[in-house]
Short mmCIF file of C-alpha atoms in Angstrom, two decimals:
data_model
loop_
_atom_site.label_atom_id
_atom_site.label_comp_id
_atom_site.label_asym_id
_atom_site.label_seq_id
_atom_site.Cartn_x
_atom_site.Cartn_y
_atom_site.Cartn_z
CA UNK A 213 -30.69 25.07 4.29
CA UNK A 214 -29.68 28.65 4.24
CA UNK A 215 -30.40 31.15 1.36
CA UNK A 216 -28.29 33.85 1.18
CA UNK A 217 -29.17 37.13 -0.40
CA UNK A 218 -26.30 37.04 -3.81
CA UNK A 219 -24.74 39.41 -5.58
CA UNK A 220 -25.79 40.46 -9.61
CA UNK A 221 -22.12 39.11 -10.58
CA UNK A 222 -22.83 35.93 -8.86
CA UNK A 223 -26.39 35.69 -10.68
CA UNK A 224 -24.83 36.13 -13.90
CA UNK A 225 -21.86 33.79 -13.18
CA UNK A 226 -24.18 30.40 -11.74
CA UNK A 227 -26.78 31.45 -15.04
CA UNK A 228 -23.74 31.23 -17.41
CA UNK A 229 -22.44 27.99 -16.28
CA UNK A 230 -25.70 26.42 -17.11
CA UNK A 231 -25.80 27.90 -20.27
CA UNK A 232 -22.20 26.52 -21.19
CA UNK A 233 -23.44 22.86 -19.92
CA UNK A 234 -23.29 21.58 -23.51
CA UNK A 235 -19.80 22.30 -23.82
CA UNK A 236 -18.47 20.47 -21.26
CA UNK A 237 -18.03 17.11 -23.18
CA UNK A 238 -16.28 18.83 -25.56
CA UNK A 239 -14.08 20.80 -22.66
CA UNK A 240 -12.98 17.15 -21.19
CA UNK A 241 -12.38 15.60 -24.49
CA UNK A 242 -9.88 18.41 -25.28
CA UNK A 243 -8.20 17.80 -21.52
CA UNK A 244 -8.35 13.59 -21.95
CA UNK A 245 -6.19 14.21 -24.75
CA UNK A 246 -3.69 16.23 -23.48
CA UNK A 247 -3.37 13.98 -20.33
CA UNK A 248 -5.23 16.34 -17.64
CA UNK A 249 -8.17 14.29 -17.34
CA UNK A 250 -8.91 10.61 -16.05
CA UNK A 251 -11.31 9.36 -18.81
CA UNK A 252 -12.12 6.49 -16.44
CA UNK A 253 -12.85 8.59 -13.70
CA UNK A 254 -14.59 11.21 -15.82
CA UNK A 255 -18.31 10.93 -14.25
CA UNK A 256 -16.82 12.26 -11.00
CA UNK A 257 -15.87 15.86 -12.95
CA UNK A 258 -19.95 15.59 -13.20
CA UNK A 259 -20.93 14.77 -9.67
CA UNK A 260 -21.33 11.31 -10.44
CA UNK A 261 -19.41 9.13 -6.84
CA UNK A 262 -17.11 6.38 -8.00
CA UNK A 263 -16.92 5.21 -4.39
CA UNK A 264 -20.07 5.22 -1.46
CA UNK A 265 -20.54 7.44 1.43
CA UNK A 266 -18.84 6.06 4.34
CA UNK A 267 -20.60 5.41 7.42
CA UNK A 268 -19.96 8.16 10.23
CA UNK A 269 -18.44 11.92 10.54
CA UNK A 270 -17.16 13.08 7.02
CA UNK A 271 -14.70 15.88 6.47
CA UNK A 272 -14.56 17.09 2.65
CA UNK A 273 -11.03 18.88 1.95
CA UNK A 274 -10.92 20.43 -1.33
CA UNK A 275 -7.59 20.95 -2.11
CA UNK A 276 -6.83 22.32 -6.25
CA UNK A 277 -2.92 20.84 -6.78
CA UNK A 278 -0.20 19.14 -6.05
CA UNK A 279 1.25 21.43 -3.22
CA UNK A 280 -2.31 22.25 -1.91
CA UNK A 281 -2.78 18.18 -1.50
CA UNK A 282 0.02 17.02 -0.07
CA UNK A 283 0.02 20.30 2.41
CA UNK A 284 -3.13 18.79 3.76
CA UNK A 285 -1.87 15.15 4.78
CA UNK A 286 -0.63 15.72 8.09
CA UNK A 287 -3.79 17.59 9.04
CA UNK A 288 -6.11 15.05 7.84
CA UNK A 289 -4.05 12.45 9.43
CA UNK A 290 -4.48 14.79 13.01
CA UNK A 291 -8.24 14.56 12.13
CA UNK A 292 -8.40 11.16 11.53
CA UNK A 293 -6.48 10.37 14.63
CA UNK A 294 -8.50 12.34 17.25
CA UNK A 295 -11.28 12.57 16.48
CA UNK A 296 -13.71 8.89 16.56
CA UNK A 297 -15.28 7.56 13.25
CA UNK A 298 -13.93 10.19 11.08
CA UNK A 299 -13.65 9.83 7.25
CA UNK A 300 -12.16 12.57 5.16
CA UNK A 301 -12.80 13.15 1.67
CA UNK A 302 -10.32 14.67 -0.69
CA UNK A 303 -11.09 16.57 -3.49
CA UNK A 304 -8.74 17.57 -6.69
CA UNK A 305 -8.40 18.84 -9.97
CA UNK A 306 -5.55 18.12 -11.51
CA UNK A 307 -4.62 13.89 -12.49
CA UNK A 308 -0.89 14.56 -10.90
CA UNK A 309 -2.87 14.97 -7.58
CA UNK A 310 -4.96 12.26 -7.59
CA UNK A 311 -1.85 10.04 -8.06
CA UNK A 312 -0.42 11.34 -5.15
CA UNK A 313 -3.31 11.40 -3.39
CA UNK A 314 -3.92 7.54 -4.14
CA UNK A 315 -0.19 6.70 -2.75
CA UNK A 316 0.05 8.96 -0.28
CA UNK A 317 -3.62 9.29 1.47
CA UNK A 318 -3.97 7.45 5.72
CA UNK A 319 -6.18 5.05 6.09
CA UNK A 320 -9.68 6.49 6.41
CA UNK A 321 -9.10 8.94 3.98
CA UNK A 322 -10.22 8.73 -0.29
CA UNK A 323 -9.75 10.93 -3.10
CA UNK A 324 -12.31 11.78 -5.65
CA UNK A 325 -11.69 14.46 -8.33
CA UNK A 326 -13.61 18.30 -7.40
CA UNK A 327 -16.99 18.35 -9.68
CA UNK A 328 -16.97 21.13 -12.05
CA UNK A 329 -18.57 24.52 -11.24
CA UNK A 330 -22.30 24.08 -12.57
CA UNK A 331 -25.02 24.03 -10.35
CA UNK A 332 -26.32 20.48 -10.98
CA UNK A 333 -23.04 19.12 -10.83
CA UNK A 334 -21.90 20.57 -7.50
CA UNK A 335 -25.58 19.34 -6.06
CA UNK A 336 -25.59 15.42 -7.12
CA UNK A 337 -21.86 15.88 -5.81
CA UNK A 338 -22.96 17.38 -2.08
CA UNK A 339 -26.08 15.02 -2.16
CA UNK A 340 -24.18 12.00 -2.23
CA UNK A 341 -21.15 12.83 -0.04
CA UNK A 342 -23.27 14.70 2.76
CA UNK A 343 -20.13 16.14 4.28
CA UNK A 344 -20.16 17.31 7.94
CA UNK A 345 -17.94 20.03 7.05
CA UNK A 346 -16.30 21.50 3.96
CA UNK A 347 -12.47 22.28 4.71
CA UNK A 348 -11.05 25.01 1.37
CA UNK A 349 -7.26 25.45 1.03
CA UNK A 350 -5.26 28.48 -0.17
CA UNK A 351 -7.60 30.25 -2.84
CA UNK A 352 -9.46 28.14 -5.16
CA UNK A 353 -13.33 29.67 -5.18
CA UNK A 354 -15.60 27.42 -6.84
CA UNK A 355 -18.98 30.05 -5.95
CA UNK A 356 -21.18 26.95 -7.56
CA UNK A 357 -19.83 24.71 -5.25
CA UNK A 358 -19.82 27.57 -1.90
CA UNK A 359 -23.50 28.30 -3.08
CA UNK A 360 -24.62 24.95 -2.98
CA UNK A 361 -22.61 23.60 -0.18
CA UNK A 362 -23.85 27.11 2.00
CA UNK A 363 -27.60 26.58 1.03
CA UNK A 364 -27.80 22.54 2.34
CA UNK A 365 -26.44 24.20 5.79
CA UNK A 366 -22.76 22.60 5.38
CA UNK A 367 -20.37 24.61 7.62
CA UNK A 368 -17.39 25.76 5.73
CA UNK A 369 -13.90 26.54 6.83
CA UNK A 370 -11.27 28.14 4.44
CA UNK A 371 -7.73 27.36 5.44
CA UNK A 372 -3.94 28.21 4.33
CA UNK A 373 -5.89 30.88 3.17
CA UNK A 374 -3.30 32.83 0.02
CA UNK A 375 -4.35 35.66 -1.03
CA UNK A 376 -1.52 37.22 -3.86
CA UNK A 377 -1.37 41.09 -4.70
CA UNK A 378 -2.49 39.99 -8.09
CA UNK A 379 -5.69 38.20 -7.10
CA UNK A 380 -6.61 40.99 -4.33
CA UNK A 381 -6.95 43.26 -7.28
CA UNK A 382 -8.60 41.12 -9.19
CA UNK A 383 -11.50 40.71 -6.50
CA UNK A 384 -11.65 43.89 -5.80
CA UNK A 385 -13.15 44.77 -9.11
CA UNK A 386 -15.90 42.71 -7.77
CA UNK A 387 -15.88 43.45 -4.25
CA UNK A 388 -19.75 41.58 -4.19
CA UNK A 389 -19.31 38.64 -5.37
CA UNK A 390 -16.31 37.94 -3.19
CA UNK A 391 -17.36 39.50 -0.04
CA UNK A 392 -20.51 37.01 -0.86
CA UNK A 393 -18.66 34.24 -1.09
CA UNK A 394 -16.43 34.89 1.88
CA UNK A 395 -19.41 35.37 4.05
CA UNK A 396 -20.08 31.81 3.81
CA UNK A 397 -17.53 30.32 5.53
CA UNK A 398 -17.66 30.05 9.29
CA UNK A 399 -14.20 30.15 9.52
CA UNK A 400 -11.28 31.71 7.44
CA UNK A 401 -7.40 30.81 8.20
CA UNK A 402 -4.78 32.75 6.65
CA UNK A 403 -1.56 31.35 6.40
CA UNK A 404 0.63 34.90 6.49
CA UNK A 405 -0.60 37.89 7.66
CA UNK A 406 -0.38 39.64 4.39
CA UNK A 407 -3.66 37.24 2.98
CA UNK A 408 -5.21 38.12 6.27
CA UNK A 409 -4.94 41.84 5.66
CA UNK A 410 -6.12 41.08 2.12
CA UNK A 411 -9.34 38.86 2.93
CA UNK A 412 -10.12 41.62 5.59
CA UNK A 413 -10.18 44.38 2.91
CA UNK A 414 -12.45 41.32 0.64
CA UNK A 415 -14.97 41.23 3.17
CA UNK A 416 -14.11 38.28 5.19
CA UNK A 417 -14.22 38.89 9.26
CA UNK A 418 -12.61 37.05 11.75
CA UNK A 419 -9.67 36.52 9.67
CA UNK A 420 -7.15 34.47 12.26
CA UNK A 421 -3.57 33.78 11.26
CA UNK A 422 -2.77 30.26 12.56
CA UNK A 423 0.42 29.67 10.49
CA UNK A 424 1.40 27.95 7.05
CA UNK A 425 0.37 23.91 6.74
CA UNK A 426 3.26 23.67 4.56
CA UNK A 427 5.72 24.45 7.09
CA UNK A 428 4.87 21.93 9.07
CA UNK A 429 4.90 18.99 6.55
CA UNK A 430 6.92 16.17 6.77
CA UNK A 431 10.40 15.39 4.71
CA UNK A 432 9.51 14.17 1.27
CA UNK A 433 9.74 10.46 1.06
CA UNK A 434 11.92 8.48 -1.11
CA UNK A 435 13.01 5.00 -2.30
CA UNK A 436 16.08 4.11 -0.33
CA UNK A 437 17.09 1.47 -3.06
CA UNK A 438 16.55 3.99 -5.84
CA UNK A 439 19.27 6.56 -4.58
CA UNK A 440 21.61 4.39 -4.07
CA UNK A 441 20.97 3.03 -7.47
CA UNK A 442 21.44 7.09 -8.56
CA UNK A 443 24.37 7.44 -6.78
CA UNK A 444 26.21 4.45 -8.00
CA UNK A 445 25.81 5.64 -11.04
CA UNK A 446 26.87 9.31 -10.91
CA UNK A 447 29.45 8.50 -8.69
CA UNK A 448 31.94 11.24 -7.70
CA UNK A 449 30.50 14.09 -10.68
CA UNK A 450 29.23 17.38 -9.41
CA UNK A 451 25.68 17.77 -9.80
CA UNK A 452 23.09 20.36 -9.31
CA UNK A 453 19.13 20.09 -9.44
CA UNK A 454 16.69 22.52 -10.57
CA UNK A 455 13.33 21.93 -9.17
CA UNK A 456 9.82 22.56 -10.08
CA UNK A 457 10.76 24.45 -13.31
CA UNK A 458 8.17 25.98 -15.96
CA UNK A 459 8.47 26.34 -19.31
CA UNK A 460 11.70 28.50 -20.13
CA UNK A 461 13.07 27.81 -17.12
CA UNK A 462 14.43 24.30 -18.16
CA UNK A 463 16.46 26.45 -21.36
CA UNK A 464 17.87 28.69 -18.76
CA UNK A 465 19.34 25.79 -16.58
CA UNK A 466 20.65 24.32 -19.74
CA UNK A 467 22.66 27.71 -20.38
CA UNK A 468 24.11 27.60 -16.79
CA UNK A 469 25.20 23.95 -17.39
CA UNK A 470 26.81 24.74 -20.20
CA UNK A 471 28.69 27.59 -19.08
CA UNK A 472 29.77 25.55 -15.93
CA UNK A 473 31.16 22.72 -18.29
CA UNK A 474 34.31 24.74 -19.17
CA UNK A 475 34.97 24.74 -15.24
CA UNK A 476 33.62 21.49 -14.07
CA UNK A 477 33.35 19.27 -17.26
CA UNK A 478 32.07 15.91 -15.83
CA UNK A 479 28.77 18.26 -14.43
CA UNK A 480 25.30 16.64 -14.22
CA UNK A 481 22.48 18.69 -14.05
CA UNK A 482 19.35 17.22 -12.75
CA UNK A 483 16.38 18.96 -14.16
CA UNK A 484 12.48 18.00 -12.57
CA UNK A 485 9.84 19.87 -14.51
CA UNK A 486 6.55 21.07 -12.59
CA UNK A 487 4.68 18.76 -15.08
CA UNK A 488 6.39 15.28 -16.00
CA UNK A 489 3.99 15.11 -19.22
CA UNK A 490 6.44 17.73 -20.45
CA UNK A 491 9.59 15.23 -20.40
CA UNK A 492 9.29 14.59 -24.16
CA UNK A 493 9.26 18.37 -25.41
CA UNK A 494 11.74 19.12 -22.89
CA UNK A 495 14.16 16.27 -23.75
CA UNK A 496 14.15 17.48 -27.21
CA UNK A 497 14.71 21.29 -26.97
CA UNK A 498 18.06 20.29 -24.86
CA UNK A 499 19.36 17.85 -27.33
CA UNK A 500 18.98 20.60 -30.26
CA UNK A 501 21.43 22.47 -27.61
CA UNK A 502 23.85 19.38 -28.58
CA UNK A 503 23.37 18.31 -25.05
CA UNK A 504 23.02 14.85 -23.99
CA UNK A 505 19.52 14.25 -22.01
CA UNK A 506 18.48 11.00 -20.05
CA UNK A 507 15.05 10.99 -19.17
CA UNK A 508 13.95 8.87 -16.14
CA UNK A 509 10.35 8.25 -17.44
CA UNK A 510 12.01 6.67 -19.56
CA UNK A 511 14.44 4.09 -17.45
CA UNK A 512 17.42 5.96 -19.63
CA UNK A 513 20.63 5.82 -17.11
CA UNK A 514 22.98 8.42 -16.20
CA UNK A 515 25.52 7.37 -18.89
CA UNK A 516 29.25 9.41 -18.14
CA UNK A 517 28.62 11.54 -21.34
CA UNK A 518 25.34 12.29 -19.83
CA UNK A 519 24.97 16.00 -19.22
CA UNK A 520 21.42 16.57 -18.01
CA UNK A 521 19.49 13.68 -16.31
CA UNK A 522 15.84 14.70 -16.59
CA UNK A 523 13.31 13.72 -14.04
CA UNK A 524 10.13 13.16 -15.78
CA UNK A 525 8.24 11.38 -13.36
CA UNK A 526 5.65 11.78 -10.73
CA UNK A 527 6.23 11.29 -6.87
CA UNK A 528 9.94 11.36 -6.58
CA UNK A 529 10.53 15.02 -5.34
CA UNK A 530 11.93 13.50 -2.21
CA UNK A 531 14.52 11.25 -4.20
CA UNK A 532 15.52 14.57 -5.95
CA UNK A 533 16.28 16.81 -3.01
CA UNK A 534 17.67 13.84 -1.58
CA UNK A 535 20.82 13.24 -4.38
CA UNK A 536 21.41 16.84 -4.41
CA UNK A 537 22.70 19.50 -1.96
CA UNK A 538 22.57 22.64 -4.27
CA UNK A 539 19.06 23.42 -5.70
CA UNK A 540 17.14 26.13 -7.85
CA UNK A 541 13.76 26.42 -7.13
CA UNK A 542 11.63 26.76 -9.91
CA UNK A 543 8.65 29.29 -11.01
CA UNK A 544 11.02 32.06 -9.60
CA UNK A 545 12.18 33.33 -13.58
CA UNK A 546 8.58 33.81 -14.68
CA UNK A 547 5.33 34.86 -12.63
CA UNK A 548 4.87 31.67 -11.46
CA UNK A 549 5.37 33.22 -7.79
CA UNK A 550 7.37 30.03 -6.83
CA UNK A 551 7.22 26.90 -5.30
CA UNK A 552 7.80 25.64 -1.45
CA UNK A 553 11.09 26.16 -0.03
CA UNK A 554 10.60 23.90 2.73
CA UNK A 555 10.46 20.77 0.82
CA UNK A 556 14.24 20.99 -0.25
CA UNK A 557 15.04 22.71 3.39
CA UNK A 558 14.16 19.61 4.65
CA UNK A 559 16.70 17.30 2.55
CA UNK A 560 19.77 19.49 3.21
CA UNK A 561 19.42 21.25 0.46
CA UNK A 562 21.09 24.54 -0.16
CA UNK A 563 18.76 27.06 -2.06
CA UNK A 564 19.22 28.97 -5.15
CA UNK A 565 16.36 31.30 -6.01
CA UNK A 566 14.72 34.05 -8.63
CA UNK A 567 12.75 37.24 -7.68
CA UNK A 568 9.86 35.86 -8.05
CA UNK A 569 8.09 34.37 -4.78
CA UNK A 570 4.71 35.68 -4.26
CA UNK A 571 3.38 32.40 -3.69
CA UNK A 572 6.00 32.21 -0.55
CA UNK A 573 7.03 35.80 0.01
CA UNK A 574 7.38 35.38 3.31
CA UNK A 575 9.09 31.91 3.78
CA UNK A 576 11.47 33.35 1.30
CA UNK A 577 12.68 36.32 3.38
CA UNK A 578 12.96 34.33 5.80
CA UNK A 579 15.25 32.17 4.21
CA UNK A 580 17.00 34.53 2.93
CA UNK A 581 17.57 36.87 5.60
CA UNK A 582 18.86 33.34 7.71
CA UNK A 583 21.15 33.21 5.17
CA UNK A 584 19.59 29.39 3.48
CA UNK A 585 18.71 31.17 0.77
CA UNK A 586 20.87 32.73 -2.37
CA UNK A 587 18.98 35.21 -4.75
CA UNK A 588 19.31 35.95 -8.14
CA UNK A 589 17.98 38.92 -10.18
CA UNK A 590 17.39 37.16 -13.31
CA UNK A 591 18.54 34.17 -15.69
CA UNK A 592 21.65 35.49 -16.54
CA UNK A 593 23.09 34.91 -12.72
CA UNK A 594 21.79 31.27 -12.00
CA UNK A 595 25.03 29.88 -13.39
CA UNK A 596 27.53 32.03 -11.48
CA UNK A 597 25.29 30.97 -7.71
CA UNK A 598 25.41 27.42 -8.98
CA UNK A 599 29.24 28.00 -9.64
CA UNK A 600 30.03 29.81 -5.88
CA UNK A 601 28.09 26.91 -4.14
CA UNK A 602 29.77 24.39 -6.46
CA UNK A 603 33.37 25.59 -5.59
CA UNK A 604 32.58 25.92 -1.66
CA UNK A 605 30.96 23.06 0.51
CA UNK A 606 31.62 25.24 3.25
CA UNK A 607 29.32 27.57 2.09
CA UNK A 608 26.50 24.50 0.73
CA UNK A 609 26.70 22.74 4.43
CA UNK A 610 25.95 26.38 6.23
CA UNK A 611 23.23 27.39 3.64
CA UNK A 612 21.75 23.43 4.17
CA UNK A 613 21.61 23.80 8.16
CA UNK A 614 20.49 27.14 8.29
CA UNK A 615 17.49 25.92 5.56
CA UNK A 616 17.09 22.79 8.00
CA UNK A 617 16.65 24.81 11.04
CA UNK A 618 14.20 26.75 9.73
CA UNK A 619 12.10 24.04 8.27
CA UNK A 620 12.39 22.10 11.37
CA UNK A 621 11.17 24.12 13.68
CA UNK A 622 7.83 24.20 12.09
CA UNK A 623 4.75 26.56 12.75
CA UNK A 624 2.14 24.90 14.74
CA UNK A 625 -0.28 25.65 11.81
CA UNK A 626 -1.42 22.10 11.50
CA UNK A 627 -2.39 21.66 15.31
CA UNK A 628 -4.35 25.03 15.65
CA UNK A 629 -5.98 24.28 12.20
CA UNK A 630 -7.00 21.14 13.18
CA UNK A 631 -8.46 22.17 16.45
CA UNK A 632 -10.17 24.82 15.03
CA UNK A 633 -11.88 22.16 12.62
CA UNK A 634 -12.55 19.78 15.32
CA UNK A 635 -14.76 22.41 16.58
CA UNK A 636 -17.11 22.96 13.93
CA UNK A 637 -18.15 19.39 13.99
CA UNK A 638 -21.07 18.14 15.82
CA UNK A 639 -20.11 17.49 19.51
CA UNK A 640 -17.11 19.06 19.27
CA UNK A 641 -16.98 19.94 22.54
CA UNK A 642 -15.97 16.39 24.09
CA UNK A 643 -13.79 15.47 20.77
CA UNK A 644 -11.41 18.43 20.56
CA UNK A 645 -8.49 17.61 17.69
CA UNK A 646 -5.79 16.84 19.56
CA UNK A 647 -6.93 15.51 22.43
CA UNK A 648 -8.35 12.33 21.02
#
């Protein structure tokens, strides 16, 4: 075990988690109801395993979301391929993820939902999983977690490592406690070389810049039966999807539909929120517009006097991009920061997008400056880009190939991550990832 010298903030922070212990039932209760908690898997939020320790080399990946999750597939998939009896362990926090995670997962892998950040917690979690080696993506700190993971000796990498403007500031009115925390991982990954600048100025050394994960995942899958299904009933109607959207942002495609109607009057607009559980409000703030909504979570079909077709569900992203070939992404109206271009790049999608991207910044100017990407300033100019790319397939087929090209040539983030991984494991030197 190691024991790290740690800072006042992070004194104060592990002694005030203890003393909000007895609130935690009451926290989860509040979250069960509103659908962001598993009450069947609710030990596991305490530390308590619902599964054993398998035998062999374990790899824990703690990944927060949706994005962060499935980001992490094909690299635990390298992992599991090259390197001899390895298991990896997934972590989440969030019930969308563990679906996907439970669909989507290789064989070798299981999910179990992240322990929350108390001391006690965190320790019964670590003592029963006895990982080899604690993989972080993006940003999520958890210092419980670090602390106690750090202290049985557990080497820690942090990977994808995003670091936003917003949260640099934010740290840096504790530069301690996060220049603490950083110091415990062995090995820190940015995924643009704006975080790396950023976790430099934290504190962290040895910052290396192997690439984004998420370029390099794989097309979105989809049910083949399903589309055709989708198509067969849409037919020959013009139709646009908007992606990933957040609260507002489902009003403000509604507004662009409508003012496309007077030029294109058998339109469909496909709308996917960020979070399915919001189908029902959603559903009902466009049908006091007077417009006629079809939710999928609801096996309602696209109808011809349908005018938005709302997809509600979970795990059908790929079936999404895949019907359309004009999208706006999502999270770009508010401060979100956006949502991963590459997913739609994939599909042949051609992109519509708002200012905001800090989440992506790069990808996006990329995009953009390959011409796969359109931009808008604000609300009031989604419906005239959906309109030009509507009236030109000229323009939607060289936006989609330029958007394709991009995604497929993919970073090499996911091999140099996943050698650099391999080599924190015991006898690492005759397994190198990769190289199995």
């Amino acid at each position: 075990m190691t024991n790290r010298s740690s800072s006042a903030g992070l004194v104060a922070y592990r002694a005030m988690t203890r003393a909000l212990a007895p609130l935690v039932p009451l926290l989860l209760g509040r979250r069960e109801a509103r659908g962001k908690e598993d009450p069947s898997r609710r030990g596991e939020r305490f530390g308590h395993a619902s599964l054993p320790r398998p035998s062999g080399l374990l790899v824990w990946i703690h990944a927060a979301s949706v994005g962060e999750s499935l980001s992490v597939l094909p690299l635990a998939e390298r992992l599991i391929a090259a390197v001899p009896d390895l298991h990896i362990l997934v972590t989440t926090g969030t019930v969308t993820s563990a679906k996907l995670m439970a669909e989507r997962l290789p064989r070798g892998a299981v999910h179990q939902f992240v322990p929350l950040d108390h001391p006690d917690y965190c320790a019964r979690f670590l003592d029963h999983w006895r990982p080899d080696l604690g993989v972080w993506v993006e940003s999520e700190f958890w210092p419980n977690l670090i602390v106690e993971a750090d202290r049985r000796g557990l080497p820690l990498a942090l990977v994808n490592a995003r670091i936003t403007e917003r949260s640099f500031r934010s740290w840096q009115r504790a530069p301690r406690f996060i220049a603490g925390l950083l110091a415990r991982f062995r090995l820190l990954m940015a995924q643009d070389a704006a975080s790396a600048a950023r976790l430099r100025a934290l504190g962290g050394g040895h910052v290396s810049e192997p690439g984004n994960l998420k370029h390099d995942a794989a097309p979105l899958p989809h049910d083949a039966s399903a589309l055709a299904a989708l198509r067969a009933d849409i037919g020959a109607r013009p139709l646009w999807l908007a992606s990933n959207t957040h609260e507002g942002e489902e009003r403000t495609a509604a507004d662009a539909h409508r003012a496309l109607a007077a030029r294109y009057p058998d339109l469909l607009t496909v709308i996917v929120p960020r979070h399915p559980a919001r189908g029902a409000a959603i559903a009902h703030e466009l049908g006091t517009m007077g417009l006629a909504v079809a939710r999928r979570s609801a096996n309602e079909p696209v109808s011809s006097s349908t005018a938005i077709y709302l997809g509600d569900t979970l795990g059908e992203m790929g079936l999404f991009y895949s019907l359309a070939d004009i999208v706006f992404i999502g999270g770009t109206l508010d401060d979100t920061g956006g949502h991963n271009p590459f997913e739609a790049a994939h599909l042949g999608c051609a992109i519509v997008a708002g200012p905001g991207d800090f989440n992506f910044a790069e990808s996006y100017a990329d995009f953009e400056t390959e011409g796969a990407m359109r931009r808008i300033a604000g609300a009031g100019e989604l419906a005239d880009a959906i309109g030009l790319l509507l009236g030109s397939e000229a323009d939607r087929r060289r936006m989609a190939a330029a958007a394709q090209t991009i995604a497929r040539a993919g970073s090499g983030a996911t091999a140099r991550t996943a050698d650099a991984l391999a080599a924190l494991l015991p006898d690492a030197g005759t397994r190198r990832a990769g190289h199995a």
